[in-house]
Coordinates of C-alpha atoms and ligand atoms in Angstrom, one line a residue:
M1 CA 17.3 8.3 18.2
D2 CA 17.1 11.5 15.7
L3 CA 13.7 10.1 14.6
T4 CA 13.6 13.0 11.4
A5 CA 16.0 11.1 10.0
R6 CA 14.6 7.2 9.9
F7 CA 15.7 6.3 6.8
A8 CA 19.4 8.0 5.8
G9 CA 20.7 6.5 3.8
K10 CA 18.8 4.1 3.0
T11 CA 16.8 3.1 -0.7
V12 CA 13.3 3.0 -1.0
L13 CA 11.2 2.2 -4.0
V14 CA 7.3 2.8 -3.8
T15 CA 5.2 2.0 -6.7
G16 CA 2.3 3.9 -7.2
G17 CA 4.4 5.9 -6.3
G18 CA 2.7 9.1 -8.6
S19 CA 0.3 9.5 -6.7
G20 CA -2.1 9.4 -3.7
I21 CA -0.9 7.0 -1.0
G22 CA 2.3 6.5 -2.6
A23 CA 3.1 9.9 -2.8
A24 CA 2.3 11.2 0.2
T25 CA 4.5 7.6 1.4
A26 CA 7.2 9.1 -1.1
R27 CA 7.0 12.3 0.8
R28 CA 7.5 11.3 4.2
L29 CA 9.7 9.5 3.5
A30 CA 12.1 11.6 1.8
A31 CA 11.2 13.8 4.5
E32 CA 13.3 11.4 6.4
G33 CA 15.7 11.0 4.7
A34 CA 15.0 8.5 2.4
H35 CA 16.7 7.8 -1.9
L36 CA 13.4 7.5 -3.0
L37 CA 12.8 5.4 -6.4
V38 CA 9.5 6.7 -7.5
T39 CA 8.0 4.5 -9.5
D40 CA 4.3 4.3 -11.4
I41 CA 3.0 3.3 -14.5
D42 CA 2.4 7.2 -15.4
E43 CA 6.0 7.8 -15.6
E44 CA 5.0 11.9 -16.0
A45 CA 2.9 11.5 -12.6
A46 CA 6.0 9.3 -11.6
Q47 CA 8.2 12.7 -12.7
R48 CA 6.1 15.6 -10.8
V49 CA 6.2 14.0 -7.5
A50 CA 9.9 12.8 -7.4
A51 CA 10.6 16.3 -9.1
A52 CA 9.5 17.6 -5.5
L53 CA 11.4 16.0 -3.7
P54 CA 15.1 16.5 -2.7
D55 CA 16.6 13.3 -3.0
A56 CA 14.5 11.1 -6.0
T57 CA 14.1 8.9 -9.2
P58 CA 11.3 8.4 -11.1
L59 CA 11.2 5.1 -13.2
R60 CA 8.2 3.6 -14.7
L61 CA 7.3 0.8 -14.3
D62 CA 4.3 -1.3 -14.9
I63 CA 3.5 -3.8 -11.9
T64 CA 2.2 -6.5 -14.2
D65 CA 4.6 -6.5 -16.5
R66 CA 6.8 -9.3 -15.1
A67 CA 10.3 -9.3 -17.3
A68 CA 10.3 -5.7 -16.1
I69 CA 9.8 -5.5 -12.5
D70 CA 12.3 -8.6 -12.4
R71 CA 14.9 -5.6 -14.9
L72 CA 13.9 -3.1 -12.7
I73 CA 13.9 -3.8 -9.1
G74 CA 17.3 -7.0 -10.4
G75 CA 18.9 -4.1 -11.5
L76 CA 20.0 -2.1 -8.7
P77 CA 22.2 -1.4 -6.3
A78 CA 20.1 -1.4 -3.7
L79 CA 17.5 -1.8 -1.9
H80 CA 16.2 -1.4 1.9
A81 CA 12.5 -0.9 1.6
L82 CA 10.2 -2.3 -0.8
V83 CA 6.4 -0.3 -1.1
N84 CA 3.6 -2.1 -2.6
N85 CA 1.1 0.2 -3.3
A86 CA -0.1 0.0 -6.8
L87 CA -3.5 1.1 -7.5
V88 CA -4.8 -1.8 -10.5
P89 CA -7.9 0.4 -12.0
F90 CA -10.9 -1.4 -11.4
V91 CA -12.9 -1.6 -15.1
D92 CA -16.5 -3.0 -16.0
D93 CA -16.1 -6.7 -17.2
P94 CA -15.9 -9.0 -14.6
D95 CA -13.6 -11.2 -16.5
E96 CA -11.0 -8.7 -17.2
N97 CA -11.4 -7.1 -14.0
W98 CA -11.2 -10.3 -11.9
R99 CA -8.4 -10.8 -14.6
R100 CA -6.5 -7.0 -13.8
Q101 CA -7.0 -7.5 -9.9
L102 CA -4.6 -10.7 -9.2
D103 CA -2.5 -10.2 -12.3
G104 CA -1.8 -6.8 -10.8
T105 CA -2.8 -6.3 -7.3
L106 CA -1.8 -9.9 -6.7
L107 CA 0.7 -11.6 -8.5
G108 CA 2.4 -7.8 -9.3
T109 CA 2.9 -7.9 -6.0
V110 CA 4.9 -11.1 -5.4
H111 CA 6.9 -10.4 -8.3
C112 CA 8.3 -7.4 -7.2
A113 CA 9.1 -8.6 -3.3
R114 CA 10.7 -11.8 -5.3
A115 CA 12.6 -9.6 -7.2
A116 CA 13.4 -7.3 -3.9
L117 CA 14.1 -9.9 -1.8
P118 CA 17.7 -11.0 -2.6
H119 CA 18.4 -6.7 -1.9
L120 CA 16.3 -7.2 1.3
A121 CA 18.1 -10.1 2.3
A122 CA 21.5 -8.4 2.2
T123 CA 20.4 -5.2 3.7
R124 CA 18.3 -6.9 6.3
G125 CA 15.0 -4.7 4.5
A126 CA 11.7 -4.3 4.5
I127 CA 8.9 -4.6 2.7
V128 CA 5.5 -2.7 3.6
T129 CA 2.4 -4.1 0.5
I130 CA -1.1 -1.6 1.1
G131 CA -4.1 -3.8 1.7
S132 CA -7.6 -2.0 1.9
V133 CA -10.3 -3.3 4.9
N134 CA -12.1 -5.0 1.6
A135 CA -9.5 -8.2 3.2
E136 CA -11.5 -8.0 5.9
V137 CA -14.4 -7.6 5.1
S138 CA -17.6 -7.0 2.3
F139 CA -17.4 -3.4 1.0
G140 CA -18.0 -4.4 -2.5
D141 CA -15.9 -5.7 -5.6
H142 CA -15.1 -9.2 -5.6
A143 CA -12.1 -9.0 -7.5
Y144 CA -10.0 -6.5 -5.9
S145 CA -11.2 -7.9 -2.3
A146 CA -10.1 -11.1 -2.9
A147 CA -6.7 -10.2 -4.2
K148 CA -6.4 -7.7 -1.2
A149 CA -7.6 -10.8 1.1
A150 CA -4.3 -13.1 -0.9
L151 CA -2.2 -10.1 0.1
G152 CA -2.7 -10.5 3.6
S153 CA -2.0 -14.4 3.7
Y154 CA 0.8 -14.2 0.8
T155 CA 2.4 -11.6 4.0
R156 CA 2.0 -13.3 6.2
T157 CA 2.9 -16.7 5.3
L158 CA 6.2 -14.8 3.2
A159 CA 6.8 -13.2 6.4
A160 CA 8.0 -17.0 8.0
E161 CA 10.2 -17.7 5.3
V162 CA 12.0 -14.3 4.9
A163 CA 12.5 -13.8 8.4
P164 CA 15.8 -15.8 8.9
L165 CA 17.3 -13.7 6.6
G166 CA 16.6 -10.3 8.7
V167 CA 13.9 -9.2 6.5
R168 CA 10.4 -8.0 7.8
V169 CA 6.9 -8.1 5.7
N170 CA 4.4 -6.3 7.0
Q171 CA 0.4 -5.2 5.2
I172 CA -1.5 -2.4 6.1
N173 CA -4.9 -2.4 5.7
P174 CA -6.8 1.2 4.9
G175 CA -10.5 2.4 5.5
T176 CA -11.4 5.4 3.1
V177 CA -8.8 7.4 2.1
A178 CA -9.6 11.0 0.0
T179 CA -7.1 10.4 -3.4
P180 CA -7.4 11.1 -6.2
A181 CA -8.8 7.4 -6.9
R182 CA -11.9 9.1 -5.1
S183 CA -12.6 12.5 -6.9
G184 CA -15.9 12.8 -7.6
R185 CA -17.6 10.8 -4.7
E186 CA -17.0 13.9 -2.0
K187 CA -20.8 13.8 -0.7
G188 CA -19.6 10.0 -0.6
L189 CA -17.3 10.4 1.4
A190 CA -18.3 13.5 3.7
A191 CA -21.3 11.2 4.6
L192 CA -19.1 8.2 5.6
A193 CA -17.0 10.8 7.5
D194 CA -20.5 11.7 9.4
R195 CA -22.3 8.2 9.2
A196 CA -19.2 5.3 9.1
Y197 CA -16.5 6.7 10.6
P198 CA -15.8 6.8 14.5
L199 CA -12.6 9.7 14.2
G200 CA -15.4 11.7 12.5
R201 CA -13.3 11.8 9.3
V202 CA -11.9 9.8 6.4
G203 CA -8.0 9.3 6.2
T204 CA -5.4 11.0 5.0
P205 CA -2.7 9.5 2.4
D206 CA -0.8 11.2 5.0
D207 CA -2.5 9.1 7.5
I208 CA -1.3 5.3 5.8
A209 CA 2.2 7.3 4.9
A210 CA 2.6 8.0 8.6
A211 CA 2.1 4.3 9.0
V212 CA 4.2 3.2 6.2
A213 CA 7.2 5.0 8.0
F214 CA 6.7 3.2 10.9
L215 CA 6.5 -0.2 9.8
A216 CA 9.5 0.3 7.6
S217 CA 11.6 1.5 9.1
A218 CA 13.9 0.5 12.7
D219 CA 11.4 1.5 15.0
A220 CA 9.0 -1.7 13.6
A221 CA 12.4 -4.0 14.4
W222 CA 10.2 -6.6 16.1
I223 CA 7.4 -6.4 14.3
T224 CA 6.4 -8.6 11.3
A225 CA 4.2 -10.9 9.9
T226 CA 1.3 -8.2 10.9
T227 CA -1.4 -6.8 8.7
L228 CA -2.4 -3.4 10.6
R229 CA -5.7 -1.3 9.5
V230 CA -5.2 2.2 9.5
D231 CA -9.3 2.9 9.3
G232 CA -10.5 5.4 11.8
G233 CA -11.3 2.5 13.6
L234 CA -14.0 1.7 10.3
L235 CA -14.1 -2.0 11.8
G236 CA -13.4 -2.2 15.2
V237 CA -16.4 -0.4 16.5
N238 CA -19.9 -0.7 14.8
R239 CA -21.7 2.7 15.6
H240 CA -24.9 1.5 15.3
F241 CA -25.1 -1.5 17.2
R242 CA -26.2 0.2 20.8
E243 CA -28.1 2.8 19.2
I244 CA -30.6 0.1 17.5
L245 CA -30.3 -1.7 21.1
D246 CA -31.2 1.4 23.1
G247 CA -33.7 3.1 20.6
G248 CA -35.4 -0.3 18.8
Ligands
NAD301 N1 -8.3 5.2 -1.9 C1 -8.9 5.0 -0.7 O1 -9.8 5.2 -0.5 C2 -8.2 3.2 0.1 C3 -8.4 2.4 0.0 C4 -7.9 1.5 0.6 C5 -6.6 0.7 0.1 N2 -6.0 1.4 -0.6 C6 -5.1 1.3 -1.6 O2 -4.2 1.9 -1.2 C7 -3.4 2.2 -2.6 C8 -3.0 3.1 -2.9 O3 -4.7 3.9 -4.1 P1 -4.7 5.4 -4.4 O4 -5.9 5.3 -3.5 O5 -3.7 6.8 -3.6 O6 -4.9 5.4 -5.6 P2 -4.2 6.2 -7.0 O7 -5.0 6.1 -7.9 O8 -4.6 7.2 -6.6 O9 -3.2 6.0 -7.3 C9 -2.7 4.3 -7.8 C10 -1.4 4.9 -8.4 O10 -1.0 3.5 -9.3 C11 -0.6 3.7 -10.4 N3 -1.2 2.6 -10.8 C12 -1.9 2.5 -11.4 N4 -2.1 1.1 -12.6 C13 0.1 0.8 -12.1 C14 -0.1 -0.7 -12.6 N5 -0.1 -1.6 -13.5 N6 1.9 0.0 -12.4 C15 2.2 0.6 -11.3 N7 1.6 2.0 -11.3 C16 -0.1 1.5 -11.3 C17 -1.2 5.2 -10.6 O11 -0.6 6.0 -12.1 C18 -1.2 5.5 -9.6 O12 -0.6 7.0 -10.0 C19 -4.0 0.9 -3.5 O13 -3.5 -0.2 -3.2 C20 -5.3 0.7 -2.8 O14 -5.7 -1.2 -3.3 C21 -6.6 2.7 -1.5

């Protein structure tokens, strides 16, 4: 198998592709031969990412705008994979934050998946949704965590429904990844790398992009309804348990 061309001839749409994990995913899939639809609410960011790729189209897409999703995704000639990645920014007002996380992180993903499904059924394609370790363990932000947890359930339910069509649906739950969303927190990231992460570092956008590429590719042909943690061991290891037990 030619691993350098897992996506040759395939079209992949990434939401929030103008920055961080979405941009790294676009670069990774493009390097593996895909035609990228780099979408973002920030059209200029999408343009910057797409301009550096061999075969990519930048498009403005706000995942809270259902009509725009239906128009853009519904109107595509073909689609082989959808990567639900956009990060809806947090706001201070709790009610507004809940609305945004439910409308964007949760319902935006549902609407993108629905619009993509007729295409994916035709191509026996795949959906990869970016969740978070917040979906599994408490790390703060009620609304974001609840929305990400709900996405895990949606991933499994949708996967069951569309399996007979040959469409696969999976989720990745990343740990802390150094992206523009974390800018200004360099000191905290270094402390986390040292004290919280068993592998001794926080994640890079490329760590997550590699997992997206795997789950979207034919290498994962028998994987669906699963959530893959890509978290440097954060949730699987309690680094302090032995130390406390032994040291008191
Ligand atoms: N960075 C981390 O530590 C981390 C950890 C766990 C999960 N994640 C998840 O990874 C994904 C990407 O996060 P990131 O850190 O790369 O973020 P980022 O801020 O670097 O990029 C997010 C992109 O989403 C776009 N966006 C914002 N609102 C949008 C909307 N309404 N519609 C479309 N696009 C929109 C932004 O313009 C931006 O380009 C998110 O789903 C996030 O929850 C990130």
